[in-house]
Amino acid sequence: MKKLAIVCLTLAIALASSCEKISTEFGKMKIKVTDRTLNSITLDVSVELPDDAPGYNVECYIATKDPMQLYLDNEIMNDQPSDENPYWVHTYFTSGLPGTHTYSITLEELEPWDDYKVRVFVQAPNGLKTWSELATVSTILPDKPEVLISKIDVYATSIKVTYEIEDTGARILEEGFCISDKGEDFEKQISGLTKYKNGETVTGLEMDTEYFIMAYAKTVSGWSWSDKTNAKTKKYVDLSAEETANCYIVSSASRYAFKACRATESTPLGGSKAEVYWETVNTGTKPEVGTVISDVFYYKDSGLIEFEATGTPGNALIALYDENNVIIWSWHIWSTDQPKDQVYSNNAGTMMDRNLGALSASKEGTLSWGLIYQWGRKDPYLSSLEEKTVYGYCGKTFQEVRGKQKYEYSIANPAARIYCKGDWCSDVAAKGRWSATNKTVNDPCPPGYHIPSSTVWSTNLKDNAFTISNSSEWADGYDFATGSCKFGTNDTSIWYPVTGMIMESGDDLIRLDLGYYWSEATDDNYAGTLLMMSRSSISLATNTNDALARSVAVRCQKN
């Protein structure tokens, strides 16, 4: 509760609106303003008492309530504070001498540029009171504050504006900002413009369009405007224009967007916000935040997620949250040069030239290894450069969870590695989570691709097995274009590296000399068919005990 701080109280005051009078004569009473600030008024009150002054009282009341109360029957209200009159103050002073007495009074904690009513009275020994008329005093007018636009966040179809208002003590009556693509005179057309709050995001704007922005503040001192600032909305590439997916490829630095839909669906998921969940550049070095992608923005009205790709090769995950900060869905952003298609022999199918998440198709170096996946999950896990470690990453921490989990748990925790025997999922059957014939909502591949059929390998792998008799063909992986075992003849290299894997038992990530690649085939607990490579052999393993909770590589097949 605000209080009026008063020194030597000797008058009655109430808040009102009126013209100011600096000094008012009331016969034997005189009130004079000696000093004013934004929040205080100092008065000299002179009261001339008659010769029979002994016994005369000067009683003082101050109330910032309806000043008409000071008129009613020349009486003051109850002298106790109340909810209706929280500023009630009553003082009592007895003068024993005749003559003129001057009292200095300072009223503090007042509002800038506000009027206050003053009334003084003297009470005779017989109880009669002599009242002055109402006078008006006021605090001074503060300077108009400076308004500064401090930050503008520009997206493709939205702009977020943040501004600051200088504190001059002026009471702010109205504030906000206006935006227009016309560049009109905001000051003259303020009444007809849409006004936005500080920090608000204006949506529904046109892409690649220049907009003009001004912030304002209306105070008791008048209108204050910022400098006019211009900002041009960006233009994005719609990654989901042809097909929605759980993974999108970006091959250059640019602004991108996609519908916040599950793979193959067209209705956006409702959400509250979107943000980068993790990033990696597929090396042992932890990247800085924003190395691969940044500036993520979610449009609630259209269901689009927009982001900036830096052009730096790497991988990232964008998560969409609900109002309770629970992840609804997530999407893998794969920053790499555009993968090429490789046609396998005997109409086996067309495959990508690299692993999902790999930054290169070359057998030289480690960038061709890519990411690894638990069967039937859309979200990747980090591979490694050596045993017992994973790629360096920034963002949310990858977790380890023991025991089967429900499907919704895997969605809400995309970085959770689920250790268990058999299938990691406890409530949704394995069959149908991935499919090579009808791409599913859990498919991890980008638009135009899907999880591969086992026949893409078996067609050209006689008896589903091949013995590597020439050890020079094995180089921490196998090239199915140049080696004795061929998947295709039209390409100079069809390189399948050993990528490392995480066992379902919860062992650390291991490399060994083994390479595993998921296909869509499965039974309810084990991988029905997957490609297996080692230093001595290549085989298509069927009905194996390689549990769906194991994390291995994926290479996508063209639709």
Coordinates of C-alpha atoms in Angstrom, one line a residue:
M1 CA 0.0 0.0 0.0
K2 CA 1.4 3.4 -1.0
K3 CA 1.8 6.0 1.8
L4 CA 2.0 9.8 1.7
A5 CA 5.1 10.8 3.5
I6 CA 4.5 14.2 5.3
V7 CA 6.6 16.5 7.5
C8 CA 4.8 18.8 10.0
L9 CA 1.3 18.0 8.7
T10 CA -1.1 21.0 8.8
L11 CA -3.6 20.7 6.0
A12 CA -6.1 18.5 4.2
I13 CA -5.3 17.2 0.8
A14 CA -7.1 15.0 -1.8
L15 CA -6.4 13.9 -5.3
A16 CA -8.3 15.7 -8.1
S17 CA -8.1 17.2 -11.6
S18 CA -7.9 21.0 -11.8
C19 CA -5.8 23.9 -13.0
E20 CA -2.8 24.6 -10.8
K21 CA -2.6 27.7 -8.5
I22 CA 0.8 28.4 -6.9
S23 CA -0.4 30.6 -4.1
T24 CA -3.9 31.3 -2.7
E25 CA -4.9 33.9 -0.1
F26 CA -7.6 32.9 2.3
G27 CA -7.7 36.0 4.6
K28 CA -6.0 34.6 7.7
M29 CA -4.7 31.5 5.8
K30 CA -2.1 31.4 3.1
I31 CA -0.7 28.3 1.2
K32 CA 2.4 28.7 -0.9
V33 CA 4.2 26.1 -3.0
T34 CA 8.0 26.4 -2.3
D35 CA 9.3 23.4 -4.2
R36 CA 8.0 20.7 -6.6
T37 CA 9.5 17.5 -8.1
L38 CA 8.1 14.6 -10.1
N39 CA 6.9 12.9 -6.9
S40 CA 6.8 15.5 -4.2
I41 CA 5.4 19.0 -3.3
T42 CA 6.7 21.2 -0.5
L43 CA 4.3 23.8 0.9
D44 CA 4.5 26.7 3.3
V45 CA 1.2 27.1 5.2
S46 CA 0.7 30.3 7.1
V47 CA -2.1 30.6 9.7
E48 CA -2.8 33.9 11.5
L49 CA -4.3 33.2 14.9
P50 CA -6.3 36.0 16.8
D51 CA -5.2 37.6 20.1
D52 CA -7.3 35.0 22.0
A53 CA -5.3 32.3 20.3
P54 CA -4.7 30.1 23.4
G55 CA -7.0 27.2 23.1
Y56 CA -7.2 27.4 19.3
N57 CA -6.3 24.1 17.5
V58 CA -4.9 23.6 14.1
E59 CA -6.0 20.1 13.0
C60 CA -4.8 18.6 9.9
Y61 CA -6.2 15.9 7.5
I62 CA -4.8 14.5 4.3
A63 CA -6.8 12.2 2.1
T64 CA -6.1 11.2 -1.5
K65 CA -9.8 10.4 -2.1
D66 CA -12.6 12.2 -3.8
P67 CA -11.9 15.9 -2.9
M68 CA -15.6 16.5 -2.6
Q69 CA -15.4 14.8 0.7
L70 CA -13.6 18.0 1.9
Y71 CA -16.8 20.0 1.1
L72 CA -19.4 18.0 2.9
D73 CA -20.8 20.0 5.7
N74 CA -17.2 21.4 6.3
E75 CA -16.5 18.0 8.0
I76 CA -13.9 15.4 7.4
M77 CA -14.5 11.7 7.2
N78 CA -13.6 9.2 9.9
D79 CA -9.9 9.7 10.6
Q80 CA -9.0 6.0 10.4
P81 CA -7.5 4.4 7.3
S82 CA -9.9 2.0 5.4
D83 CA -10.1 0.1 2.1
E84 CA -12.1 2.9 0.6
N85 CA -9.6 5.5 1.8
P86 CA -6.2 3.9 2.4
Y87 CA -4.3 7.2 2.4
W88 CA -6.2 8.8 5.3
V89 CA -3.9 10.8 7.6
H90 CA -5.0 12.8 10.7
T91 CA -2.7 15.0 12.8
Y92 CA -3.5 17.3 15.8
F93 CA -1.6 20.4 16.7
T94 CA -2.4 23.0 19.5
S95 CA -1.1 26.5 19.2
G96 CA -0.6 28.5 22.4
L97 CA 0.4 31.8 20.9
P98 CA -1.4 34.4 18.8
G99 CA 0.2 35.7 15.6
T100 CA 1.2 34.2 12.3
H101 CA 2.5 30.6 12.3
T102 CA 4.1 29.1 9.2
Y103 CA 4.4 25.3 8.8
S104 CA 6.6 23.6 6.1
I105 CA 4.9 20.5 4.7
T106 CA 6.4 18.0 2.2
L107 CA 4.1 15.6 0.5
E108 CA 6.1 12.6 -1.0
E109 CA 5.4 9.5 -3.1
L110 CA 3.0 11.4 -5.4
E111 CA 2.4 10.8 -9.0
P112 CA 4.2 12.9 -11.6
W113 CA 2.1 15.7 -13.2
D114 CA -0.9 15.2 -11.0
D115 CA -3.1 17.7 -9.2
Y116 CA -3.8 17.6 -5.5
K117 CA -6.5 19.6 -3.5
V118 CA -5.5 21.5 -0.4
R119 CA -7.8 22.7 2.4
V120 CA -6.9 24.2 5.8
F121 CA -9.0 24.9 8.9
V122 CA -8.6 26.4 12.4
Q123 CA -10.8 25.3 15.3
A124 CA -11.8 27.7 18.0
P125 CA -12.1 26.8 21.7
N126 CA -15.9 26.6 21.2
G127 CA -15.5 23.9 18.6
L128 CA -16.3 26.1 15.6
K129 CA -14.0 25.6 12.5
T130 CA -12.9 28.2 10.0
W131 CA -12.2 26.6 6.7
S132 CA -10.2 27.7 3.7
E133 CA -11.4 27.1 0.2
L134 CA -9.9 24.4 -1.9
A135 CA -6.6 25.2 -3.6
T136 CA -4.9 23.1 -6.2
V137 CA -1.2 22.2 -6.3
S138 CA 0.6 19.8 -8.6
T139 CA 3.8 17.9 -9.2
I140 CA 5.9 18.8 -12.2
L141 CA 5.7 17.5 -15.8
P142 CA 8.4 14.8 -16.4
D143 CA 10.4 14.7 -19.6
K144 CA 9.1 12.6 -22.4
P145 CA 10.9 9.2 -22.4
E146 CA 13.1 8.0 -25.2
V147 CA 11.8 4.8 -26.9
L148 CA 14.4 2.5 -28.4
I149 CA 13.8 -0.7 -30.5
S150 CA 16.4 -3.0 -29.0
K151 CA 15.9 -6.3 -30.9
I152 CA 14.1 -7.5 -34.0
D153 CA 13.9 -11.2 -34.8
V154 CA 13.0 -11.7 -38.4
Y155 CA 11.6 -14.9 -39.9
A156 CA 10.0 -15.7 -43.2
T157 CA 6.4 -14.8 -42.4
S158 CA 6.8 -13.3 -38.9
I159 CA 8.7 -10.6 -37.0
K160 CA 9.2 -10.3 -33.3
V161 CA 9.9 -6.8 -31.9
T162 CA 11.4 -5.9 -28.5
Y163 CA 11.8 -2.3 -27.3
E164 CA 12.8 -0.3 -24.3
I165 CA 11.3 2.8 -22.7
E166 CA 13.5 5.3 -20.8
D167 CA 12.4 5.8 -17.2
T168 CA 11.9 9.6 -16.7
G169 CA 9.3 9.1 -14.0
A170 CA 6.5 9.8 -16.5
R171 CA 3.5 7.5 -16.0
I172 CA 3.0 5.4 -19.1
L173 CA -0.6 5.5 -20.3
E174 CA -0.1 3.4 -23.4
E175 CA 2.7 1.7 -25.2
G176 CA 3.4 -0.7 -28.1
F177 CA 4.7 -0.9 -31.6
C178 CA 3.2 -0.7 -35.1
I179 CA 4.4 -2.5 -38.3
S180 CA 3.5 -1.9 -41.9
D181 CA 4.9 -2.6 -45.4
K182 CA 3.8 0.9 -46.6
G183 CA 6.2 3.1 -44.6
E184 CA 3.5 5.5 -43.7
D185 CA 3.7 8.3 -41.1
F186 CA 2.9 6.2 -38.0
E187 CA 2.6 9.3 -35.7
K188 CA -0.3 10.7 -37.7
Q189 CA -2.1 7.4 -38.3
I190 CA -1.6 5.7 -34.9
S191 CA -5.4 5.5 -34.3
G192 CA -5.9 3.4 -37.4
L193 CA -3.0 1.0 -37.0
T194 CA -2.9 -2.4 -35.3
K195 CA -0.9 -2.1 -32.1
Y196 CA 1.3 -4.9 -30.7
K197 CA 2.8 -5.5 -27.3
N198 CA 6.4 -5.5 -26.4
G199 CA 8.0 -8.8 -27.3
E200 CA 5.1 -9.9 -29.4
T201 CA 5.6 -11.8 -32.6
V202 CA 3.6 -10.5 -35.6
T203 CA 2.6 -13.4 -37.9
G204 CA 0.9 -13.7 -41.2
L205 CA 3.4 -11.5 -43.0
E206 CA 4.6 -11.9 -46.6
M207 CA 7.9 -13.6 -47.3
D208 CA 10.8 -11.6 -48.8
T209 CA 9.0 -8.3 -48.0
E210 CA 10.3 -5.1 -46.3
Y211 CA 8.4 -3.9 -43.3
F212 CA 8.7 -0.7 -41.3
I213 CA 8.5 -0.7 -37.5
M214 CA 8.1 2.0 -34.9
A215 CA 7.6 1.7 -31.1
Y216 CA 5.8 4.3 -29.0
A217 CA 4.9 5.3 -25.5
K218 CA 2.1 7.7 -24.5
T219 CA 2.8 9.4 -21.1
V220 CA 1.4 12.4 -19.3
S221 CA 4.1 14.3 -21.1
G222 CA 2.9 13.3 -24.6
W223 CA 3.8 10.8 -27.3
S224 CA 7.3 9.4 -27.7
W225 CA 8.3 7.5 -30.8
S226 CA 11.3 5.4 -31.7
D227 CA 13.2 5.9 -34.9
K228 CA 11.6 4.1 -37.8
T229 CA 13.3 0.8 -38.4
N230 CA 13.0 -1.5 -41.4
A231 CA 13.3 -5.3 -41.6
K232 CA 12.9 -7.6 -44.5
T233 CA 11.3 -11.0 -44.0
K234 CA 13.2 -14.0 -45.2
K235 CA 12.3 -16.5 -47.8
Y236 CA 12.4 -20.2 -46.9
V237 CA 12.5 -23.4 -48.8
D238 CA 9.6 -25.7 -48.0
L239 CA 11.2 -29.1 -47.3
S240 CA 7.8 -30.8 -47.0
A241 CA 6.3 -29.4 -50.2
E242 CA 6.3 -32.8 -51.9
E243 CA 6.2 -35.2 -49.0
T244 CA 6.3 -35.0 -45.2
A245 CA 9.0 -37.0 -43.4
N246 CA 10.8 -37.4 -40.1
C247 CA 14.1 -36.5 -41.7
Y248 CA 15.0 -33.6 -44.1
I249 CA 18.1 -33.0 -46.0
V250 CA 19.6 -29.5 -46.3
S251 CA 22.6 -29.0 -48.6
S252 CA 23.3 -25.3 -48.4
A253 CA 23.1 -22.4 -46.0
S254 CA 19.6 -21.0 -46.3
R255 CA 16.2 -20.6 -44.5
Y256 CA 14.1 -23.7 -44.5
A257 CA 10.7 -24.8 -43.2
F258 CA 8.6 -27.9 -43.0
K259 CA 5.1 -28.9 -41.9
A260 CA 5.1 -30.1 -38.3
C261 CA 3.6 -33.4 -39.4
R262 CA 4.5 -37.0 -38.8
A263 CA 6.0 -38.8 -41.8
T264 CA 3.4 -39.4 -44.6
E265 CA 0.7 -37.3 -42.8
S266 CA -0.6 -33.9 -43.9
T267 CA -2.2 -32.5 -40.7
P268 CA 0.2 -30.5 -38.6
L269 CA 0.6 -31.5 -35.0
G270 CA -0.5 -28.8 -32.5
G271 CA 2.3 -27.5 -30.3
S272 CA 3.6 -24.7 -28.2
K273 CA 7.2 -24.2 -29.2
A274 CA 10.0 -25.8 -31.2
E275 CA 13.7 -25.8 -30.5
V276 CA 17.0 -27.5 -31.4
Y277 CA 17.3 -30.7 -29.3
W278 CA 20.9 -31.7 -30.2
E279 CA 23.6 -31.1 -32.8
T280 CA 26.7 -33.0 -34.0
V281 CA 29.2 -32.7 -36.8
N282 CA 30.0 -36.4 -36.7
T283 CA 33.5 -36.0 -35.1
G284 CA 34.9 -36.3 -31.6
T285 CA 34.6 -32.6 -31.1
K286 CA 31.7 -31.0 -29.3
P287 CA 30.2 -28.3 -31.6
E288 CA 29.0 -24.9 -30.4
V289 CA 25.3 -24.4 -30.2
G290 CA 24.0 -23.2 -33.6
T291 CA 26.8 -24.8 -35.6
V292 CA 24.5 -26.8 -37.8
I293 CA 21.1 -25.1 -37.5
S294 CA 19.8 -22.2 -35.5
D295 CA 16.9 -19.7 -35.2
V296 CA 14.1 -22.2 -34.9
F297 CA 10.6 -20.8 -35.0
Y298 CA 7.2 -22.5 -34.7
Y299 CA 4.1 -21.0 -36.3
K300 CA 1.1 -22.1 -34.2
D301 CA -1.4 -20.9 -36.8
S302 CA 0.1 -22.7 -39.8
G303 CA 1.9 -25.5 -38.1
L304 CA 5.2 -24.7 -39.8
I305 CA 8.6 -25.1 -38.2
E306 CA 11.2 -22.7 -39.7
F307 CA 14.9 -22.7 -39.1
E308 CA 18.2 -21.4 -40.4
A309 CA 20.8 -23.9 -41.8
T310 CA 24.4 -22.7 -41.6
G311 CA 25.7 -24.9 -44.3
T312 CA 28.0 -26.7 -41.9
P313 CA 27.8 -30.5 -42.5
G314 CA 26.3 -32.3 -39.5
N315 CA 23.1 -33.6 -38.0
A316 CA 20.6 -32.1 -35.7
L317 CA 17.2 -32.8 -34.1
I318 CA 14.3 -30.3 -33.8
A319 CA 11.7 -31.1 -31.1
L320 CA 8.2 -29.8 -30.9
Y321 CA 6.8 -29.3 -27.4
D322 CA 3.3 -29.0 -26.0
E323 CA 2.3 -26.4 -23.4
N324 CA 3.5 -28.7 -20.6
N325 CA 7.0 -28.9 -22.2
V326 CA 6.5 -32.5 -23.3
I327 CA 7.9 -33.5 -26.7
I328 CA 5.1 -34.2 -29.2
W329 CA 7.4 -35.2 -32.1
S330 CA 10.9 -34.6 -33.4
W331 CA 12.6 -34.3 -36.8
H332 CA 16.1 -35.2 -37.9
I333 CA 17.8 -32.4 -40.0
W334 CA 20.6 -33.8 -42.1
S335 CA 23.1 -31.3 -43.4
T336 CA 25.1 -32.8 -46.2
D337 CA 25.8 -32.6 -49.9
Q338 CA 22.8 -34.0 -51.8
P339 CA 23.1 -37.8 -51.8
K340 CA 23.2 -39.5 -55.1
D341 CA 21.0 -42.5 -56.2
Q342 CA 22.7 -45.8 -57.0
V343 CA 20.8 -48.3 -59.1
Y344 CA 21.5 -51.9 -58.0
S345 CA 21.7 -54.7 -60.5
N346 CA 18.9 -57.1 -61.5
N347 CA 16.2 -54.5 -60.7
A348 CA 17.0 -55.0 -57.0
G349 CA 16.2 -51.3 -56.3
T350 CA 17.7 -47.9 -56.0
M351 CA 19.6 -46.9 -52.9
M352 CA 21.2 -43.8 -51.5
D353 CA 25.0 -43.6 -51.9
R354 CA 25.5 -43.2 -48.2
N355 CA 24.3 -44.2 -44.7
L356 CA 21.5 -42.2 -43.1
G357 CA 23.2 -39.3 -41.3
A358 CA 26.5 -39.7 -43.1
L359 CA 28.3 -36.6 -44.3
S360 CA 30.1 -38.3 -47.2
A361 CA 29.8 -41.3 -49.5
S362 CA 33.6 -41.7 -49.7
K363 CA 35.5 -44.6 -48.2
E364 CA 38.2 -42.2 -47.1
G365 CA 37.9 -41.0 -43.5
T366 CA 35.1 -41.5 -41.0
L367 CA 32.4 -39.2 -42.3
S368 CA 30.6 -42.0 -44.2
W369 CA 29.6 -43.8 -41.0
G370 CA 26.5 -41.9 -40.3
L371 CA 24.1 -42.4 -37.4
I372 CA 22.6 -45.6 -35.8
Y373 CA 19.0 -46.6 -35.0
Q374 CA 17.0 -49.0 -32.9
W375 CA 14.6 -50.9 -35.2
G376 CA 11.3 -49.3 -35.6
R377 CA 12.3 -45.9 -34.2
K378 CA 12.5 -42.7 -36.2
D379 CA 15.1 -40.9 -34.0
P380 CA 18.8 -41.6 -34.5
Y381 CA 21.5 -42.3 -32.0
L382 CA 25.1 -41.1 -32.3
S383 CA 27.7 -43.5 -33.7
S384 CA 31.4 -43.3 -32.7
L385 CA 34.9 -42.9 -33.9
E386 CA 36.2 -45.6 -31.5
E387 CA 34.8 -48.0 -28.9
K388 CA 32.9 -46.7 -25.8
T389 CA 32.5 -43.2 -27.1
V390 CA 30.0 -41.3 -29.3
Y391 CA 30.3 -38.4 -31.6
G392 CA 30.7 -35.0 -29.8
Y393 CA 27.4 -33.2 -29.5
C394 CA 25.7 -30.2 -27.9
G395 CA 22.2 -29.9 -26.6
K396 CA 20.1 -32.3 -24.5
T397 CA 21.9 -35.3 -22.9
F398 CA 21.6 -38.7 -24.4
Q399 CA 20.1 -41.0 -21.8
E400 CA 20.3 -44.7 -21.0
V401 CA 17.1 -46.4 -19.9
R402 CA 16.7 -50.0 -18.7
G403 CA 13.7 -52.2 -19.6
K404 CA 11.1 -52.0 -22.3
Q405 CA 9.2 -48.7 -22.7
K406 CA 5.9 -47.6 -24.1
Y407 CA 5.9 -46.2 -27.6
E408 CA 4.9 -42.7 -26.3
Y409 CA 8.0 -42.7 -24.1
S410 CA 10.2 -43.1 -27.1
I411 CA 8.5 -40.1 -28.8
A412 CA 8.8 -37.9 -25.7
N413 CA 12.4 -38.9 -25.1
P414 CA 14.1 -39.0 -28.6
A415 CA 17.6 -39.2 -27.0
A416 CA 16.8 -42.1 -24.8
R417 CA 18.7 -45.3 -25.5
I418 CA 16.5 -48.2 -24.4
Y419 CA 18.3 -51.3 -23.2
C420 CA 16.3 -54.5 -23.1
K421 CA 16.1 -58.0 -24.6
G422 CA 14.0 -58.3 -27.8
D423 CA 11.9 -55.4 -28.7
W424 CA 12.3 -52.1 -26.9
C425 CA 8.6 -51.2 -27.3
S426 CA 6.2 -52.7 -24.8
D427 CA 2.8 -51.7 -26.2
V428 CA 3.0 -51.5 -30.0
A429 CA 3.6 -54.6 -32.1
A430 CA 6.8 -54.5 -34.1
K431 CA 5.2 -55.4 -37.4
G432 CA 4.1 -52.2 -39.1
R433 CA 6.4 -49.8 -37.4
W434 CA 8.6 -49.9 -40.4
S435 CA 7.6 -51.0 -43.9
A436 CA 9.3 -51.0 -47.3
T437 CA 6.0 -51.1 -49.2
N438 CA 4.0 -48.4 -47.4
K439 CA 6.2 -45.8 -45.7
T440 CA 5.1 -45.4 -42.0
V441 CA 5.0 -42.5 -39.6
N442 CA 8.1 -44.0 -37.9
D443 CA 10.2 -44.2 -41.0
P444 CA 13.6 -42.4 -40.4
C445 CA 14.3 -41.7 -44.1
P446 CA 13.9 -38.3 -45.9
P447 CA 11.3 -37.5 -48.5
G448 CA 11.5 -39.8 -51.6
Y449 CA 13.1 -42.6 -49.6
H450 CA 12.1 -45.3 -47.1
I451 CA 13.6 -48.1 -44.9
P452 CA 14.9 -50.7 -47.4
S453 CA 13.5 -54.1 -48.3
S454 CA 15.8 -57.1 -47.7
T455 CA 15.5 -58.0 -51.4
V456 CA 17.6 -55.0 -52.4
W457 CA 20.5 -57.0 -51.1
S458 CA 19.4 -60.6 -51.5
T459 CA 18.8 -60.2 -55.2
N460 CA 22.5 -59.8 -55.8
L461 CA 23.8 -61.9 -52.9
K462 CA 23.8 -65.5 -54.1
D463 CA 22.6 -67.8 -51.4
N464 CA 22.5 -64.8 -49.1
A465 CA 26.2 -65.2 -48.3
F466 CA 29.6 -64.3 -49.7
T467 CA 33.0 -65.2 -48.4
I468 CA 35.7 -62.5 -48.7
S469 CA 38.7 -64.4 -49.9
N470 CA 40.7 -61.4 -50.8
S471 CA 41.5 -59.6 -47.6
S472 CA 42.5 -56.4 -49.4
E473 CA 38.9 -55.9 -50.3
W474 CA 38.1 -55.3 -46.6
A475 CA 39.0 -51.8 -45.4
D476 CA 36.8 -51.3 -42.3
G477 CA 34.0 -51.7 -44.7
Y478 CA 33.3 -53.1 -48.2
D479 CA 32.8 -51.5 -51.6
F480 CA 30.1 -53.4 -53.5
A481 CA 31.1 -51.7 -56.8
T482 CA 34.8 -52.6 -56.9
G483 CA 34.9 -55.7 -54.7
S484 CA 34.2 -59.3 -55.8
C485 CA 30.7 -59.1 -54.3
K486 CA 28.8 -56.6 -56.4
F487 CA 25.5 -54.9 -55.8
G488 CA 25.8 -52.7 -58.9
T489 CA 28.0 -51.9 -61.8
N490 CA 27.0 -48.4 -62.8
D491 CA 28.9 -46.6 -60.0
T492 CA 32.5 -46.3 -59.3
S493 CA 31.9 -46.9 -55.6
I494 CA 29.1 -48.4 -53.4
W495 CA 30.7 -48.1 -50.1
Y496 CA 29.3 -49.7 -46.9
P497 CA 31.4 -48.8 -43.9
V498 CA 31.5 -50.5 -40.5
T499 CA 29.6 -48.0 -38.3
G500 CA 29.6 -49.4 -34.8
M501 CA 26.6 -50.6 -32.9
I502 CA 25.1 -50.7 -29.4
M503 CA 24.1 -54.0 -28.1
E504 CA 20.6 -54.5 -26.6
S505 CA 22.2 -55.7 -23.4
G506 CA 23.4 -52.2 -22.6
D507 CA 27.0 -52.6 -23.5
D508 CA 28.9 -49.5 -24.5
L509 CA 29.0 -48.6 -28.2
I510 CA 31.4 -51.1 -29.9
R511 CA 33.1 -51.0 -33.3
L512 CA 34.8 -54.4 -33.8
D513 CA 35.0 -55.5 -37.4
L514 CA 31.3 -55.9 -37.9
G515 CA 28.8 -53.9 -39.9
Y516 CA 25.0 -54.2 -39.5
Y517 CA 22.3 -52.6 -41.6
W518 CA 18.6 -52.8 -40.8
S519 CA 15.9 -53.8 -43.3
E520 CA 12.2 -53.5 -42.8
A521 CA 11.6 -57.2 -42.3
T522 CA 11.0 -58.4 -38.7
D523 CA 9.1 -60.6 -36.4
D524 CA 7.7 -59.4 -33.1
N525 CA 11.0 -59.5 -31.2
Y526 CA 13.9 -60.0 -33.5
A527 CA 15.1 -58.6 -36.8
G528 CA 13.8 -60.9 -39.5
T529 CA 16.5 -59.8 -42.1
L530 CA 19.5 -57.6 -41.9
L531 CA 22.8 -57.2 -43.8
M532 CA 25.8 -58.3 -41.9
M533 CA 29.4 -57.7 -42.8
S534 CA 32.7 -58.8 -41.3
R535 CA 36.3 -59.1 -42.3
S536 CA 35.7 -62.6 -43.7
S537 CA 32.1 -62.6 -45.0
I538 CA 29.0 -60.8 -46.1
S539 CA 25.6 -62.3 -45.4
L540 CA 21.9 -61.6 -45.3
A541 CA 20.9 -62.8 -41.8
T542 CA 17.3 -64.0 -41.5
N543 CA 15.5 -64.9 -38.3
T544 CA 18.5 -64.0 -36.2
N545 CA 18.7 -63.1 -32.5
D546 CA 19.7 -59.6 -33.3
A547 CA 17.1 -57.8 -31.1
L548 CA 15.2 -54.8 -32.2
A549 CA 16.7 -52.9 -29.2
R550 CA 20.1 -53.1 -30.9
S551 CA 21.3 -49.8 -32.6
V552 CA 22.8 -50.2 -36.1
A553 CA 23.0 -48.3 -39.4
V554 CA 20.3 -47.6 -41.9
R555 CA 20.7 -47.0 -45.7
C556 CA 17.6 -45.7 -47.3
Q557 CA 15.9 -47.0 -50.5
K558 CA 14.3 -44.8 -53.1
N559 CA 10.5 -44.9 -53.3

